[in-house]
């Protein structure tokens, strides 16, 4: 089945440093990937839509200069948290969109990575 | 995309069927109903999706009412490993993003 690999699974960094998180679709091509963040006991919040070969689309309130997204190939998207601060500590989850048939029709479904837990000291 | 309403939490006895409801009274004709679940500290997992007809796969069944204003996810024989937050999402087939609501926290009790 479809698998999305996310790396690293957890990272601890000092305030002011930048952290890169990778998201790879292992057995399918994904022209579109999504990045979410999740704070404890809260739901997933969509941060941005990553499109292969073009600029990412950010949700309202998400700083594009703070969260740099690159989607250079059909199987890889990266999220870089620049100049991280303790308030950026969160669970970051990527997902890749794929077509899935079922019941005689097809629709887009998302396959998620396992998530990356970022702790900024 | 149509908004969904789910109960905040539910309990289910192990081995029994878990029935998770979702209201989506403003759903449009081209919008699908998707279900995902998230086990603690993991990425969400796709369960099932449907448009009009009831659907079944190896994980669950999805029952959509005739007017499509609500649906129920059924886990036929709940196990302890089914304890998770279950999210119901309504999204157009031509839509791009998936937005998550607060979901239902299901606890399967031994």
XYZ file of C-alpha atoms in Angstrom:
231
model
C 0.000 0.000 0.000
C 0.875 3.678 -0.119
C 3.551 4.693 2.357
C 4.786 8.114 3.375
C 8.049 8.339 5.247
C 8.800 11.320 7.452
C 12.187 12.113 8.938
C 13.281 12.837 11.589
C 10.653 11.417 13.903
C 11.794 13.699 16.677
C 14.274 16.521 16.979
C 15.489 18.794 19.739
C 17.180 22.036 18.815
C 18.335 25.260 20.357
C 16.402 28.460 19.939
C 17.466 30.361 16.836
C 18.510 27.355 14.800
C 16.749 25.986 11.731
C 15.328 22.503 11.419
C 14.488 20.613 8.231
C 11.856 17.868 8.093
C 11.611 15.556 5.088
C 8.508 13.888 3.723
C 8.810 11.157 1.099
C 6.188 9.149 -0.735
C 7.856 5.747 -1.056
C 5.750 3.881 -3.580
C 3.740 6.501 -5.386
C 4.220 9.907 -6.896
C 2.633 12.875 -5.184
C 2.254 16.146 -7.013
C 0.651 17.579 -3.920
C 1.687 17.196 -0.314
C 0.319 18.888 2.781
C 1.952 19.989 6.004
C 0.059 20.042 9.289
C 1.003 20.941 12.825
C -0.631 19.670 15.977
C -0.371 20.992 19.502
C -1.094 18.720 22.490
C -4.744 17.738 22.828
C -5.683 19.678 19.699
C -6.666 18.709 16.188
C -4.475 18.913 13.119
C -4.068 22.379 11.668
C -3.258 22.670 7.986
C -0.220 24.869 7.482
C 0.431 24.738 3.766
C -0.065 22.903 0.513
C 3.098 21.836 -1.239
C 2.967 21.560 -5.019
C 5.721 19.891 -7.005
C 7.644 22.381 -9.073
C 5.850 25.459 -7.800
C 5.554 27.634 -4.725
C 3.694 26.353 -1.720
C 0.336 27.782 -0.746
C 0.125 28.807 2.884
C -2.952 28.931 5.077
C -3.955 32.212 6.590
C -1.840 33.119 9.585
C 1.079 30.848 8.673
C 4.311 32.732 8.046
C 5.835 31.583 4.771
C 9.251 32.997 5.665
C 9.166 31.100 8.928
C 8.105 27.764 7.485
C 9.927 27.205 4.209
C 8.508 24.480 2.020
C 10.236 22.919 -0.959
C 8.721 20.267 -3.207
C 11.466 19.629 -5.723
C 10.424 16.161 -6.886
C 7.333 14.009 -7.137
C 8.335 12.054 -4.055
C 9.905 14.593 -1.718
C 8.724 17.666 0.129
C 10.657 19.407 2.885
C 9.604 21.774 5.644
C 12.242 23.999 7.198
C 11.417 25.774 10.424
C 13.715 28.788 10.344
C 15.050 30.487 13.451
C 13.022 28.180 15.634
C 11.718 29.368 18.979
C 10.088 27.473 21.851
C 6.600 28.389 20.599
C 7.384 26.463 17.404
C 7.617 23.260 19.435
C 4.919 21.023 18.034
C 4.099 17.804 16.199
C 4.540 18.347 12.459
C 2.846 15.890 10.110
C 3.086 15.640 6.360
C 0.727 13.907 3.984
C 0.677 13.061 0.310
C -2.395 13.067 -1.883
C -3.181 10.083 -4.078
C -6.110 8.741 -6.042
C -7.965 5.867 -4.425
C -10.707 3.877 -6.040
C -13.531 2.316 -4.161
C -17.174 1.578 -4.612
C -16.889 2.201 -8.323
C -15.472 5.711 -8.085
C -12.207 7.401 -7.367
C -11.405 10.230 -5.035
C -8.349 11.801 -3.568
C -7.218 10.448 -0.231
C -4.301 11.439 1.950
C -1.583 9.169 3.222
C 0.145 10.566 6.295
C 3.643 10.294 7.607
C 4.271 9.262 11.191
C 4.966 12.840 12.235
C 7.972 14.749 13.540
C 8.030 16.022 17.085
C 10.006 19.241 17.352
C 11.180 20.560 20.694
C 12.905 23.921 20.729
C 14.869 24.699 23.879
C -16.214 22.323 2.269
C -19.148 21.370 4.476
C -18.700 21.507 8.226
C -19.014 18.331 10.251
C -20.211 17.745 13.792
C -19.057 14.794 15.865
C -19.474 13.854 19.522
C -16.420 14.727 21.562
C -15.929 11.287 23.040
C -17.376 7.779 23.114
C -16.704 4.494 24.872
C -17.143 1.034 23.433
C -16.743 -2.403 24.979
C -14.080 -4.589 23.444
C -15.554 -6.995 20.906
C -18.668 -4.938 20.362
C -19.429 -2.765 17.362
C -18.393 0.859 17.626
C -20.760 3.245 15.858
C -19.372 6.721 15.358
C -21.807 9.340 14.050
C -21.081 12.410 11.979
C -23.456 15.169 10.961
C -22.823 17.081 7.751
C -26.151 18.732 7.045
C -24.728 21.254 4.550
C -22.998 18.693 2.365
C -23.066 19.346 -1.368
C -23.700 16.843 -4.124
C -20.057 16.530 -5.146
C -18.647 16.210 -1.644
C -17.302 12.946 -0.318
C -17.318 11.811 3.300
C -13.916 10.675 4.558
C -12.933 9.048 7.816
C -9.467 9.079 9.328
C -8.241 8.112 12.735
C -5.245 9.124 14.788
C -3.774 6.907 17.409
C -1.911 8.819 20.087
C 1.289 10.507 18.840
C 1.053 9.006 15.365
C 0.103 10.342 11.959
C -3.560 9.954 10.950
C -4.606 6.790 9.178
C -7.090 6.659 6.318
C -10.075 4.426 7.056
C -12.744 4.761 4.400
C -14.573 7.211 2.178
C -17.901 7.354 0.355
C -20.154 9.528 -1.751
C -23.693 8.158 -1.669
C -23.662 4.423 -1.200
C -22.639 2.524 1.870
C -19.072 1.300 1.737
C -17.190 -1.502 3.446
C -13.541 -2.414 3.557
C -11.310 -4.506 5.767
C -11.270 -1.854 8.456
C -14.794 -0.537 8.700
C -18.169 0.170 7.163
C -19.520 3.576 6.244
C -23.249 4.134 6.307
C -24.476 7.327 4.632
C -28.104 8.377 5.052
C -30.218 8.769 1.954
C -30.268 12.564 2.268
C -26.481 12.458 2.859
C -26.773 14.790 5.820
C -25.209 12.348 8.221
C -23.114 9.216 8.266
C -21.926 6.535 10.665
C -18.608 4.785 10.786
C -18.903 1.251 12.080
C -16.032 -0.761 13.499
C -17.672 -4.192 13.654
C -15.607 -5.740 16.436
C -13.718 -3.079 18.338
C -10.360 -3.972 19.849
C -8.195 -2.073 22.288
C -6.027 -0.999 19.361
C -8.990 0.894 17.928
C -8.724 3.446 20.725
C -8.030 6.672 18.822
C -9.456 9.996 17.719
C -11.715 9.540 14.704
C -12.143 12.372 12.253
C -15.011 12.790 9.798
C -14.161 15.107 6.897
C -16.350 16.267 4.052
C -14.572 17.421 0.952
C -15.351 17.932 -2.714
C -13.749 15.551 -5.188
C -12.292 18.555 -6.966
C -11.165 20.090 -3.714
C -7.564 20.213 -2.649
C -7.146 20.583 1.070
C -8.378 18.366 3.905
C -9.388 20.281 7.015
C -9.704 18.412 10.283
C -12.281 19.162 12.938
C -12.068 18.125 16.566
C -13.066 14.503 15.969
C -14.404 11.852 18.354
C -12.127 10.312 20.934
C -13.064 6.629 21.038
C -11.985 4.569 24.015
C -12.356 0.811 23.755
C -12.816 -0.671 27.196
C -11.663 -4.191 28.073
